Amino acid sequence: MKKAEIKLTIELDDNNVPENILWESSDAENKEALPVKSMMLALWDHHYKNSLRIDLWTKDMPVDEMKRFFYETLQTMGDSFLRATGEKNIVEDLRDYCAHFADKMQLKQDS
């Protein structure tokens, strides 16, 4: 069985606020840790039937980039949900909401 490892390194300030987030993957072409400004990790606990989540962002993450990050995350959640369930109708509803979100947040959807 093939295995892959994803490693996250979070550097915190004295108040435990993330200053730097680095990630690396054993499957990536680039083997060095890459910096990111924000991350969302969601896991499903089958035993307790609930989600486990880690949402982190660095203190210098710009608000406009956070809005874009949420928009793109919602969009890709729709992609994942469609692949996992085949539920096209509800994904279309999510896409409609994403367009509404982008409009309200004044995001350009094509950039």
PDB file of N, CA and C in Angstrom:
ATOM      1  N   MET A   1       0.844  -1.186   0.000  1.00  0.00           N
ATOM      2  CA  MET A   1       0.000   0.000   0.000  1.00  0.00           C
ATOM      3  C   MET A   1       0.884   1.242   0.000  1.00  0.00           C
ATOM      4  N   LYS A   2       0.558   2.166  -0.872  1.00  0.00           N
ATOM      5  CA  LYS A   2       1.281   3.434  -0.933  1.00  0.00           C
ATOM      6  C   LYS A   2       0.833   4.328   0.214  1.00  0.00           C
ATOM      7  N   LYS A   3       1.765   5.065   0.762  1.00  0.00           N
ATOM      8  CA  LYS A   3       1.452   6.026   1.817  1.00  0.00           C
ATOM      9  C   LYS A   3       2.002   7.390   1.428  1.00  0.00           C
ATOM     10  N   ALA A   4       1.302   8.421   1.857  1.00  0.00           N
ATOM     11  CA  ALA A   4       1.747   9.795   1.668  1.00  0.00           C
ATOM     12  C   ALA A   4       1.590  10.517   3.004  1.00  0.00           C
ATOM     13  N   GLU A   5       2.418  11.496   3.202  1.00  0.00           N
ATOM     14  CA  GLU A   5       2.372  12.251   4.448  1.00  0.00           C
ATOM     15  C   GLU A   5       2.238  13.736   4.142  1.00  0.00           C
ATOM     16  N   ILE A   6       1.344  14.393   4.855  1.00  0.00           N
ATOM     17  CA  ILE A   6       1.192  15.836   4.776  1.00  0.00           C
ATOM     18  C   ILE A   6       1.607  16.388   6.136  1.00  0.00           C
ATOM     19  N   LYS A   7       2.494  17.343   6.111  1.00  0.00           N
ATOM     20  CA  LYS A   7       3.008  17.912   7.357  1.00  0.00           C
ATOM     21  C   LYS A   7       2.680  19.395   7.414  1.00  0.00           C
ATOM     22  N   LEU A   8       2.135  19.820   8.538  1.00  0.00           N
ATOM     23  CA  LEU A   8       1.836  21.227   8.795  1.00  0.00           C
ATOM     24  C   LEU A   8       2.705  21.701   9.952  1.00  0.00           C
ATOM     25  N   THR A   9       3.326  22.846   9.778  1.00  0.00           N
ATOM     26  CA  THR A   9       4.123  23.452  10.839  1.00  0.00           C
ATOM     27  C   THR A   9       3.546  24.835  11.100  1.00  0.00           C
ATOM     28  N   ILE A  10       3.151  25.075  12.343  1.00  0.00           N
ATOM     29  CA  ILE A  10       2.535  26.351  12.716  1.00  0.00           C
ATOM     30  C   ILE A  10       3.470  27.041  13.698  1.00  0.00           C
ATOM     31  N   GLU A  11       3.915  28.235  13.347  1.00  0.00           N
ATOM     32  CA  GLU A  11       4.754  29.036  14.239  1.00  0.00           C
ATOM     33  C   GLU A  11       3.856  30.059  14.918  1.00  0.00           C
ATOM     34  N   LEU A  12       3.848  30.044  16.249  1.00  0.00           N
ATOM     35  CA  LEU A  12       2.948  30.887  17.039  1.00  0.00           C
ATOM     36  C   LEU A  12       3.704  32.004  17.743  1.00  0.00           C
ATOM     37  N   ASP A  13       3.013  33.123  17.961  1.00  0.00           N
ATOM     38  CA  ASP A  13       3.599  34.185  18.769  1.00  0.00           C
ATOM     39  C   ASP A  13       3.370  33.872  20.247  1.00  0.00           C
ATOM     40  N   ASP A  14       3.707  34.785  21.129  1.00  0.00           N
ATOM     41  CA  ASP A  14       3.575  34.563  22.572  1.00  0.00           C
ATOM     42  C   ASP A  14       2.129  34.386  23.018  1.00  0.00           C
ATOM     43  N   ASN A  15       1.166  34.850  22.201  1.00  0.00           N
ATOM     44  CA  ASN A  15      -0.256  34.714  22.514  1.00  0.00           C
ATOM     45  C   ASN A  15      -0.905  33.558  21.760  1.00  0.00           C
ATOM     46  N   ASN A  16      -0.095  32.677  21.195  1.00  0.00           N
ATOM     47  CA  ASN A  16      -0.558  31.505  20.430  1.00  0.00           C
ATOM     48  C   ASN A  16      -1.334  31.877  19.168  1.00  0.00           C
ATOM     49  N   VAL A  17      -1.013  33.030  18.598  1.00  0.00           N
ATOM     50  CA  VAL A  17      -1.594  33.440  17.327  1.00  0.00           C
ATOM     51  C   VAL A  17      -0.609  33.041  16.228  1.00  0.00           C
ATOM     52  N   PRO A  18      -1.094  32.382  15.176  1.00  0.00           N
ATOM     53  CA  PRO A  18      -0.176  31.953  14.107  1.00  0.00           C
ATOM     54  C   PRO A  18       0.538  33.120  13.434  1.00  0.00           C
ATOM     55  N   GLU A  19       1.855  33.015  13.362  1.00  0.00           N
ATOM     56  CA  GLU A  19       2.664  33.979  12.618  1.00  0.00           C
ATOM     57  C   GLU A  19       3.039  33.409  11.257  1.00  0.00           C
ATOM     58  N   ASN A  20       3.285  32.106  11.207  1.00  0.00           N
ATOM     59  CA  ASN A  20       3.641  31.437   9.963  1.00  0.00           C
ATOM     60  C   ASN A  20       2.992  30.061   9.926  1.00  0.00           C
ATOM     61  N   ILE A  21       2.536  29.686   8.743  1.00  0.00           N
ATOM     62  CA  ILE A  21       2.002  28.351   8.503  1.00  0.00           C
ATOM     63  C   ILE A  21       2.782  27.779   7.316  1.00  0.00           C
ATOM     64  N   LEU A  22       3.364  26.614   7.507  1.00  0.00           N
ATOM     65  CA  LEU A  22       4.115  25.944   6.460  1.00  0.00           C
ATOM     66  C   LEU A  22       3.506  24.578   6.224  1.00  0.00           C
ATOM     67  N   TRP A  23       3.466  24.150   4.972  1.00  0.00           N
ATOM     68  CA  TRP A  23       2.956  22.814   4.690  1.00  0.00           C
ATOM     69  C   TRP A  23       3.871  22.143   3.680  1.00  0.00           C
ATOM     70  N   GLU A  24       3.918  20.824   3.785  1.00  0.00           N
ATOM     71  CA  GLU A  24       4.692  20.034   2.840  1.00  0.00           C
ATOM     72  C   GLU A  24       4.028  18.676   2.685  1.00  0.00           C
ATOM     73  N   SER A  25       4.274  18.060   1.529  1.00  0.00           N
ATOM     74  CA  SER A  25       3.685  16.767   1.228  1.00  0.00           C
ATOM     75  C   SER A  25       4.760  15.851   0.670  1.00  0.00           C
ATOM     76  N   SER A  26       4.734  14.607   1.104  1.00  0.00           N
ATOM     77  CA  SER A  26       5.713  13.635   0.613  1.00  0.00           C
ATOM     78  C   SER A  26       5.494  13.324  -0.866  1.00  0.00           C
ATOM     79  N   ASP A  27       4.292  13.596  -1.397  1.00  0.00           N
ATOM     80  CA  ASP A  27       3.986  13.341  -2.806  1.00  0.00           C
ATOM     81  C   ASP A  27       4.276  14.540  -3.722  1.00  0.00           C
ATOM     82  N   ALA A  28       4.560  15.685  -3.145  1.00  0.00           N
ATOM     83  CA  ALA A  28       4.757  16.890  -3.951  1.00  0.00           C
ATOM     84  C   ALA A  28       6.087  16.837  -4.698  1.00  0.00           C
ATOM     85  N   GLU A  29       6.108  17.460  -5.864  1.00  0.00           N
ATOM     86  CA  GLU A  29       7.355  17.570  -6.614  1.00  0.00           C
ATOM     87  C   GLU A  29       8.352  18.417  -5.832  1.00  0.00           C
ATOM     88  N   ASN A  30       7.853  19.482  -5.241  1.00  0.00           N
ATOM     89  CA  ASN A  30       8.691  20.363  -4.426  1.00  0.00           C
ATOM     90  C   ASN A  30       8.745  19.786  -3.016  1.00  0.00           C
ATOM     91  N   LYS A  31       9.902  19.432  -2.529  1.00  0.00           N
ATOM     92  CA  LYS A  31      10.020  18.769  -1.224  1.00  0.00           C
ATOM     93  C   LYS A  31      10.214  19.743  -0.064  1.00  0.00           C
ATOM     94  N   GLU A  32      10.286  21.032  -0.348  1.00  0.00           N
ATOM     95  CA  GLU A  32      10.463  21.980   0.747  1.00  0.00           C
ATOM     96  C   GLU A  32       9.117  22.446   1.292  1.00  0.00           C
ATOM     97  N   ALA A  33       9.121  22.882   2.540  1.00  0.00           N
ATOM     98  CA  ALA A  33       7.906  23.406   3.167  1.00  0.00           C
ATOM     99  C   ALA A  33       7.545  24.743   2.516  1.00  0.00           C
ATOM    100  N   LEU A  34       6.275  24.888   2.176  1.00  0.00           N
ATOM    101  CA  LEU A  34       5.797  26.103   1.521  1.00  0.00           C
ATOM    102  C   LEU A  34       4.952  26.932   2.483  1.00  0.00           C
ATOM    103  N   PRO A  35       5.139  28.256   2.475  1.00  0.00           N
ATOM    104  CA  PRO A  35       4.352  29.106   3.368  1.00  0.00           C
ATOM    105  C   PRO A  35       2.954  29.364   2.805  1.00  0.00           C
ATOM    106  N   VAL A  36       1.981  29.408   3.686  1.00  0.00           N
ATOM    107  CA  VAL A  36       0.614  29.791   3.354  1.00  0.00           C
ATOM    108  C   VAL A  36       0.116  30.756   4.423  1.00  0.00           C
ATOM    109  N   LYS A  37      -0.936  31.490   4.121  1.00  0.00           N
ATOM    110  CA  LYS A  37      -1.475  32.462   5.075  1.00  0.00           C
ATOM    111  C   LYS A  37      -2.693  31.946   5.832  1.00  0.00           C
ATOM    112  N   SER A  38      -3.338  30.905   5.300  1.00  0.00           N
ATOM    113  CA  SER A  38      -4.549  30.402   5.940  1.00  0.00           C
ATOM    114  C   SER A  38      -4.741  28.939   5.584  1.00  0.00           C
ATOM    115  N   MET A  39      -5.448  28.215   6.465  1.00  0.00           N
ATOM    116  CA  MET A  39      -5.746  26.813   6.200  1.00  0.00           C
ATOM    117  C   MET A  39      -7.044  26.420   6.883  1.00  0.00           C
ATOM    118  N   MET A  40      -7.728  25.463   6.280  1.00  0.00           N
ATOM    119  CA  MET A  40      -8.913  24.849   6.867  1.00  0.00           C
ATOM    120  C   MET A  40      -8.750  23.347   6.699  1.00  0.00           C
ATOM    121  N   LEU A  41      -8.829  22.645   7.786  1.00  0.00           N
ATOM    122  CA  LEU A  41      -8.712  21.193   7.759  1.00  0.00           C
ATOM    123  C   LEU A  41      -9.966  20.620   8.398  1.00  0.00           C
ATOM    124  N   ALA A  42     -10.649  19.753   7.677  1.00  0.00           N
ATOM    125  CA  ALA A  42     -11.860  19.122   8.205  1.00  0.00           C
ATOM    126  C   ALA A  42     -11.685  17.611   8.109  1.00  0.00           C
ATOM    127  N   LEU A  43     -11.996  16.932   9.182  1.00  0.00           N
ATOM    128  CA  LEU A  43     -11.907  15.478   9.255  1.00  0.00           C
ATOM    129  C   LEU A  43     -13.234  14.935   9.757  1.00  0.00           C
ATOM    130  N   TRP A  44     -13.602  13.740   9.320  1.00  0.00           N
ATOM    131  CA  TRP A  44     -14.845  13.123   9.761  1.00  0.00           C
ATOM    132  C   TRP A  44     -14.524  12.027  10.762  1.00  0.00           C
ATOM    133  N   ASP A  45     -15.094  12.131  11.966  1.00  0.00           N
ATOM    134  CA  ASP A  45     -14.953  11.108  12.997  1.00  0.00           C
ATOM    135  C   ASP A  45     -16.127  10.145  12.862  1.00  0.00           C
ATOM    136  N   HIS A  46     -15.869   9.000  12.275  1.00  0.00           N
ATOM    137  CA  HIS A  46     -16.919   8.003  12.025  1.00  0.00           C
ATOM    138  C   HIS A  46     -17.524   7.485  13.329  1.00  0.00           C
ATOM    139  N   HIS A  47     -16.694   7.322  14.346  1.00  0.00           N
ATOM    140  CA  HIS A  47     -17.186   6.777  15.614  1.00  0.00           C
ATOM    141  C   HIS A  47     -18.206   7.721  16.274  1.00  0.00           C
ATOM    142  N   TYR A  48     -17.878   9.008  16.345  1.00  0.00           N
ATOM    143  CA  TYR A  48     -18.764   9.981  16.999  1.00  0.00           C
ATOM    144  C   TYR A  48     -19.717  10.666  16.032  1.00  0.00           C
ATOM    145  N   LYS A  49     -19.556  10.404  14.718  1.00  0.00           N
ATOM    146  CA  LYS A  49     -20.412  10.994  13.689  1.00  0.00           C
ATOM    147  C   LYS A  49     -20.414  12.523  13.747  1.00  0.00           C
ATOM    148  N   ASN A  50     -19.195  13.094  13.789  1.00  0.00           N
ATOM    149  CA  ASN A  50     -19.093  14.545  13.764  1.00  0.00           C
ATOM    150  C   ASN A  50     -17.787  14.968  13.105  1.00  0.00           C
ATOM    151  N   SER A  51     -17.717  16.251  12.813  1.00  0.00           N
ATOM    152  CA  SER A  51     -16.542  16.820  12.156  1.00  0.00           C
ATOM    153  C   SER A  51     -15.536  17.309  13.188  1.00  0.00           C
ATOM    154  N   LEU A  52     -14.297  17.163  12.825  1.00  0.00           N
ATOM    155  CA  LEU A  52     -13.189  17.741  13.587  1.00  0.00           C
ATOM    156  C   LEU A  52     -12.558  18.780  12.672  1.00  0.00           C
ATOM    157  N   ARG A  53     -12.346  19.972  13.174  1.00  0.00           N
ATOM    158  CA  ARG A  53     -11.870  21.048  12.303  1.00  0.00           C
ATOM    159  C   ARG A  53     -10.725  21.825  12.933  1.00  0.00           C
ATOM    160  N   ILE A  54      -9.857  22.284  12.060  1.00  0.00           N
ATOM    161  CA  ILE A  54      -8.818  23.239  12.433  1.00  0.00           C
ATOM    162  C   ILE A  54      -8.859  24.341  11.377  1.00  0.00           C
ATOM    163  N   ASP A  55      -9.151  25.548  11.789  1.00  0.00           N
ATOM    164  CA  ASP A  55      -9.139  26.717  10.915  1.00  0.00           C
ATOM    165  C   ASP A  55      -8.118  27.693  11.485  1.00  0.00           C
ATOM    166  N   LEU A  56      -7.079  27.975  10.714  1.00  0.00           N
ATOM    167  CA  LEU A  56      -6.034  28.885  11.179  1.00  0.00           C
ATOM    168  C   LEU A  56      -5.692  29.876  10.086  1.00  0.00           C
ATOM    169  N   TRP A  57      -5.294  31.070  10.488  1.00  0.00           N
ATOM    170  CA  TRP A  57      -4.771  32.055   9.565  1.00  0.00           C
ATOM    171  C   TRP A  57      -3.755  32.896  10.309  1.00  0.00           C
ATOM    172  N   THR A  58      -2.786  33.377   9.558  1.00  0.00           N
ATOM    173  CA  THR A  58      -1.742  34.192  10.163  1.00  0.00           C
ATOM    174  C   THR A  58      -2.282  35.589  10.451  1.00  0.00           C
ATOM    175  N   LYS A  59      -1.641  36.250  11.389  1.00  0.00           N
ATOM    176  CA  LYS A  59      -2.130  37.573  11.773  1.00  0.00           C
ATOM    177  C   LYS A  59      -1.963  38.606  10.665  1.00  0.00           C
ATOM    178  N   ASP A  60      -1.139  38.302   9.659  1.00  0.00           N
ATOM    179  CA  ASP A  60      -0.988  39.245   8.554  1.00  0.00           C
ATOM    180  C   ASP A  60      -1.775  38.822   7.307  1.00  0.00           C
ATOM    181  N   MET A  61      -2.740  37.905   7.473  1.00  0.00           N
ATOM    182  CA  MET A  61      -3.601  37.508   6.353  1.00  0.00           C
ATOM    183  C   MET A  61      -4.512  38.680   6.014  1.00  0.00           C
ATOM    184  N   PRO A  62      -4.421  39.220   4.796  1.00  0.00           N
ATOM    185  CA  PRO A  62      -5.278  40.350   4.426  1.00  0.00           C
ATOM    186  C   PRO A  62      -6.756  39.939   4.360  1.00  0.00           C
ATOM    187  N   VAL A  63      -7.637  40.821   4.773  1.00  0.00           N
ATOM    188  CA  VAL A  63      -9.070  40.537   4.789  1.00  0.00           C
ATOM    189  C   VAL A  63      -9.588  40.237   3.388  1.00  0.00           C
ATOM    190  N   ASP A  64      -9.122  40.967   2.378  1.00  0.00           N
ATOM    191  CA  ASP A  64      -9.599  40.708   1.024  1.00  0.00           C
ATOM    192  C   ASP A  64      -9.194  39.302   0.556  1.00  0.00           C
ATOM    193  N   GLU A  65      -8.010  38.836   0.962  1.00  0.00           N
ATOM    194  CA  GLU A  65      -7.595  37.477   0.617  1.00  0.00           C
ATOM    195  C   GLU A  65      -8.394  36.441   1.403  1.00  0.00           C
ATOM    196  N   MET A  66      -8.770  36.763   2.645  1.00  0.00           N
ATOM    197  CA  MET A  66      -9.596  35.837   3.436  1.00  0.00           C
ATOM    198  C   MET A  66     -10.968  35.674   2.798  1.00  0.00           C
ATOM    199  N   LYS A  67     -11.537  36.764   2.318  1.00  0.00           N
ATOM    200  CA  LYS A  67     -12.827  36.678   1.617  1.00  0.00           C
ATOM    201  C   LYS A  67     -12.710  35.779   0.390  1.00  0.00           C
ATOM    202  N   ARG A  68     -11.644  35.963  -0.365  1.00  0.00           N
ATOM    203  CA  ARG A  68     -11.419  35.146  -1.560  1.00  0.00           C
ATOM    204  C   ARG A  68     -11.195  33.679  -1.182  1.00  0.00           C
ATOM    205  N   PHE A  69     -10.461  33.451  -0.108  1.00  0.00           N
ATOM    206  CA  PHE A  69     -10.196  32.092   0.376  1.00  0.00           C
ATOM    207  C   PHE A  69     -11.508  31.388   0.735  1.00  0.00           C
ATOM    208  N   PHE A  70     -12.402  32.074   1.430  1.00  0.00           N
ATOM    209  CA  PHE A  70     -13.696  31.482   1.773  1.00  0.00           C
ATOM    210  C   PHE A  70     -14.513  31.190   0.522  1.00  0.00           C
ATOM    211  N   TYR A  71     -14.532  32.131  -0.406  1.00  0.00           N
ATOM    212  CA  TYR A  71     -15.261  31.935  -1.659  1.00  0.00           C
ATOM    213  C   TYR A  71     -14.742  30.699  -2.396  1.00  0.00           C
ATOM    214  N   GLU A  72     -13.444  30.603  -2.561  1.00  0.00           N
ATOM    215  CA  GLU A  72     -12.882  29.463  -3.277  1.00  0.00           C
ATOM    216  C   GLU A  72     -13.092  28.156  -2.518  1.00  0.00           C
ATOM    217  N   THR A  73     -13.058  28.213  -1.196  1.00  0.00           N
ATOM    218  CA  THR A  73     -13.308  27.017  -0.391  1.00  0.00           C
ATOM    219  C   THR A  73     -14.743  26.531  -0.573  1.00  0.00           C
ATOM    220  N   LEU A  74     -15.694  27.457  -0.567  1.00  0.00           N
ATOM    221  CA  LEU A  74     -17.090  27.084  -0.809  1.00  0.00           C
ATOM    222  C   LEU A  74     -17.256  26.454  -2.189  1.00  0.00           C
ATOM    223  N   GLN A  75     -16.613  27.047  -3.181  1.00  0.00           N
ATOM    224  CA  GLN A  75     -16.695  26.518  -4.544  1.00  0.00           C
ATOM    225  C   GLN A  75     -16.136  25.093  -4.606  1.00  0.00           C
ATOM    226  N   THR A  76     -14.973  24.879  -4.041  1.00  0.00           N
ATOM    227  CA  THR A  76     -14.355  23.553  -4.116  1.00  0.00           C
ATOM    228  C   THR A  76     -15.084  22.535  -3.244  1.00  0.00           C
ATOM    229  N   MET A  77     -15.755  22.994  -2.194  1.00  0.00           N
ATOM    230  CA  MET A  77     -16.591  22.074  -1.413  1.00  0.00           C
ATOM    231  C   MET A  77     -17.731  21.553  -2.282  1.00  0.00           C
ATOM    232  N   GLY A  78     -18.263  22.419  -3.135  1.00  0.00           N
ATOM    233  CA  GLY A  78     -19.293  21.982  -4.077  1.00  0.00           C
ATOM    234  C   GLY A  78     -18.762  20.932  -5.029  1.00  0.00           C
ATOM    235  N   ASP A  79     -17.546  21.148  -5.559  1.00  0.00           N
ATOM    236  CA  ASP A  79     -16.914  20.158  -6.441  1.00  0.00           C
ATOM    237  C   ASP A  79     -16.770  18.815  -5.737  1.00  0.00           C
ATOM    238  N   SER A  80     -16.273  18.857  -4.512  1.00  0.00           N
ATOM    239  CA  SER A  80     -16.062  17.625  -3.736  1.00  0.00           C
ATOM    240  C   SER A  80     -17.388  16.933  -3.437  1.00  0.00           C
ATOM    241  N   PHE A  81     -18.396  17.713  -3.065  1.00  0.00           N
ATOM    242  CA  PHE A  81     -19.701  17.140  -2.739  1.00  0.00           C
ATOM    243  C   PHE A  81     -20.308  16.455  -3.963  1.00  0.00           C
ATOM    244  N   LEU A  82     -20.160  17.086  -5.127  1.00  0.00           N
ATOM    245  CA  LEU A  82     -20.676  16.499  -6.360  1.00  0.00           C
ATOM    246  C   LEU A  82     -19.975  15.178  -6.664  1.00  0.00           C
ATOM    247  N   ARG A  83     -18.650  15.149  -6.555  1.00  0.00           N
ATOM    248  CA  ARG A  83     -17.912  13.905  -6.797  1.00  0.00           C
ATOM    249  C   ARG A  83     -18.287  12.818  -5.792  1.00  0.00           C
ATOM    250  N   ALA A  84     -18.511  13.213  -4.539  1.00  0.00           N
ATOM    251  CA  ALA A  84     -18.789  12.234  -3.480  1.00  0.00           C
ATOM    252  C   ALA A  84     -20.216  11.697  -3.519  1.00  0.00           C
ATOM    253  N   THR A  85     -21.174  12.535  -3.949  1.00  0.00           N
ATOM    254  CA  THR A  85     -22.586  12.141  -3.840  1.00  0.00           C
ATOM    255  C   THR A  85     -23.336  12.108  -5.161  1.00  0.00           C
ATOM    256  N   GLY A  86     -22.860  12.837  -6.158  1.00  0.00           N
ATOM    257  CA  GLY A  86     -23.590  12.940  -7.418  1.00  0.00           C
ATOM    258  C   GLY A  86     -24.805  13.842  -7.348  1.00  0.00           C
ATOM    259  N   GLU A  87     -24.981  14.565  -6.266  1.00  0.00           N
ATOM    260  CA  GLU A  87     -26.144  15.441  -6.053  1.00  0.00           C
ATOM    261  C   GLU A  87     -25.988  16.753  -6.814  1.00  0.00           C
ATOM    262  N   LYS A  88     -26.360  16.751  -8.090  1.00  0.00           N
ATOM    263  CA  LYS A  88     -26.173  17.927  -8.946  1.00  0.00           C
ATOM    264  C   LYS A  88     -27.050  19.102  -8.542  1.00  0.00           C
ATOM    265  N   ASN A  89     -28.307  18.840  -8.170  1.00  0.00           N
ATOM    266  CA  ASN A  89     -29.236  19.938  -7.875  1.00  0.00           C
ATOM    267  C   ASN A  89     -28.786  20.789  -6.699  1.00  0.00           C
ATOM    268  N   ILE A  90     -28.358  20.159  -5.630  1.00  0.00           N
ATOM    269  CA  ILE A  90     -27.949  20.933  -4.459  1.00  0.00           C
ATOM    270  C   ILE A  90     -26.643  21.657  -4.726  1.00  0.00           C
ATOM    271  N   VAL A  91     -25.775  21.075  -5.550  1.00  0.00           N
ATOM    272  CA  VAL A  91     -24.526  21.750  -5.904  1.00  0.00           C
ATOM    273  C   VAL A  91     -24.819  22.991  -6.745  1.00  0.00           C
ATOM    274  N   GLU A  92     -25.824  22.915  -7.602  1.00  0.00           N
ATOM    275  CA  GLU A  92     -26.227  24.112  -8.348  1.00  0.00           C
ATOM    276  C   GLU A  92     -26.696  25.202  -7.390  1.00  0.00           C
ATOM    277  N   ASP A  93     -27.426  24.811  -6.343  1.00  0.00           N
ATOM    278  CA  ASP A  93     -27.851  25.778  -5.326  1.00  0.00           C
ATOM    279  C   ASP A  93     -26.641  26.389  -4.616  1.00  0.00           C
ATOM    280  N   LEU A  94     -25.658  25.556  -4.309  1.00  0.00           N
ATOM    281  CA  LEU A  94     -24.443  26.057  -3.660  1.00  0.00           C
ATOM    282  C   LEU A  94     -23.707  27.020  -4.590  1.00  0.00           C
ATOM    283  N   ARG A  95     -23.646  26.706  -5.872  1.00  0.00           N
ATOM    284  CA  ARG A  95     -23.010  27.602  -6.844  1.00  0.00           C
ATOM    285  C   ARG A  95     -23.742  28.952  -6.890  1.00  0.00           C
ATOM    286  N   ASP A  96     -25.078  28.901  -6.829  1.00  0.00           N
ATOM    287  CA  ASP A  96     -25.854  30.141  -6.792  1.00  0.00           C
ATOM    288  C   ASP A  96     -25.488  30.957  -5.549  1.00  0.00           C
ATOM    289  N   TYR A  97     -25.373  30.265  -4.403  1.00  0.00           N
ATOM    290  CA  TYR A  97     -24.995  30.970  -3.181  1.00  0.00           C
ATOM    291  C   TYR A  97     -23.585  31.549  -3.309  1.00  0.00           C
ATOM    292  N   CYS A  98     -22.680  30.796  -3.903  1.00  0.00           N
ATOM    293  CA  CYS A  98     -21.312  31.289  -4.087  1.00  0.00           C
ATOM    294  C   CYS A  98     -21.292  32.563  -4.924  1.00  0.00           C
ATOM    295  N   ALA A  99     -22.120  32.612  -5.948  1.00  0.00           N
ATOM    296  CA  ALA A  99     -22.223  33.824  -6.769  1.00  0.00           C
ATOM    297  C   ALA A  99     -22.752  34.986  -5.916  1.00  0.00           C
ATOM    298  N   HIS A 100     -23.746  34.708  -5.075  1.00  0.00           N
ATOM    299  CA  HIS A 100     -24.298  35.718  -4.167  1.00  0.00           C
ATOM    300  C   HIS A 100     -23.221  36.184  -3.182  1.00  0.00           C
ATOM    301  N   PHE A 101     -22.476  35.239  -2.612  1.00  0.00           N
ATOM    302  CA  PHE A 101     -21.398  35.546  -1.676  1.00  0.00           C
ATOM    303  C   PHE A 101     -20.363  36.452  -2.348  1.00  0.00           C
ATOM    304  N   ALA A 102     -19.944  36.081  -3.565  1.00  0.00           N
ATOM    305  CA  ALA A 102     -18.951  36.860  -4.294  1.00  0.00           C
ATOM    306  C   ALA A 102     -19.458  38.278  -4.554  1.00  0.00           C
ATOM    307  N   ASP A 103     -20.747  38.393  -4.882  1.00  0.00           N
ATOM    308  CA  ASP A 103     -21.337  39.696  -5.124  1.00  0.00           C
ATOM    309  C   ASP A 103     -21.342  40.529  -3.845  1.00  0.00           C
ATOM    310  N   LYS A 104     -21.783  39.947  -2.747  1.00  0.00           N
ATOM    311  CA  LYS A 104     -21.851  40.659  -1.466  1.00  0.00           C
ATOM    312  C   LYS A 104     -20.472  41.063  -0.956  1.00  0.00           C
ATOM    313  N   MET A 105     -19.473  40.231  -1.217  1.00  0.00           N
ATOM    314  CA  MET A 105     -18.113  40.502  -0.771  1.00  0.00           C
ATOM    315  C   MET A 105     -17.331  41.316  -1.799  1.00  0.00           C
ATOM    316  N   GLN A 106     -18.005  41.665  -2.907  1.00  0.00           N
ATOM    317  CA  GLN A 106     -17.417  42.430  -3.993  1.00  0.00           C
ATOM    318  C   GLN A 106     -16.155  41.762  -4.543  1.00  0.00           C
ATOM    319  N   LEU A 107     -16.284  40.451  -4.773  1.00  0.00           N
ATOM    320  CA  LEU A 107     -15.184  39.671  -5.357  1.00  0.00           C
ATOM    321  C   LEU A 107     -15.417  39.539  -6.850  1.00  0.00           C
ATOM    322  N   LYS A 108     -14.377  39.594  -7.598  1.00  0.00           N
ATOM    323  CA  LYS A 108     -14.472  39.291  -9.029  1.00  0.00           C
ATOM    324  C   LYS A 108     -14.380  37.782  -9.157  1.00  0.00           C
ATOM    325  N   GLN A 109     -15.426  37.167  -9.700  1.00  0.00           N
ATOM    326  CA  GLN A 109     -15.480  35.705  -9.772  1.00  0.00           C
ATOM    327  C   GLN A 109     -14.519  35.130 -10.791  1.00  0.00           C
ATOM    328  N   ASP A 110     -14.069  35.916 -11.755  1.00  0.00           N
ATOM    329  CA  ASP A 110     -13.204  35.381 -12.795  1.00  0.00           C
ATOM    330  C   ASP A 110     -11.714  35.537 -12.480  1.00  0.00           C
ATOM    331  N   SER A 111     -11.356  36.173 -11.389  1.00  0.00           N
ATOM    332  CA  SER A 111      -9.932  36.374 -11.091  1.00  0.00           C
ATOM    333  C   SER A 111      -9.390  35.296 -10.186  1.00  0.00           C
TER     334      SER A 111
END
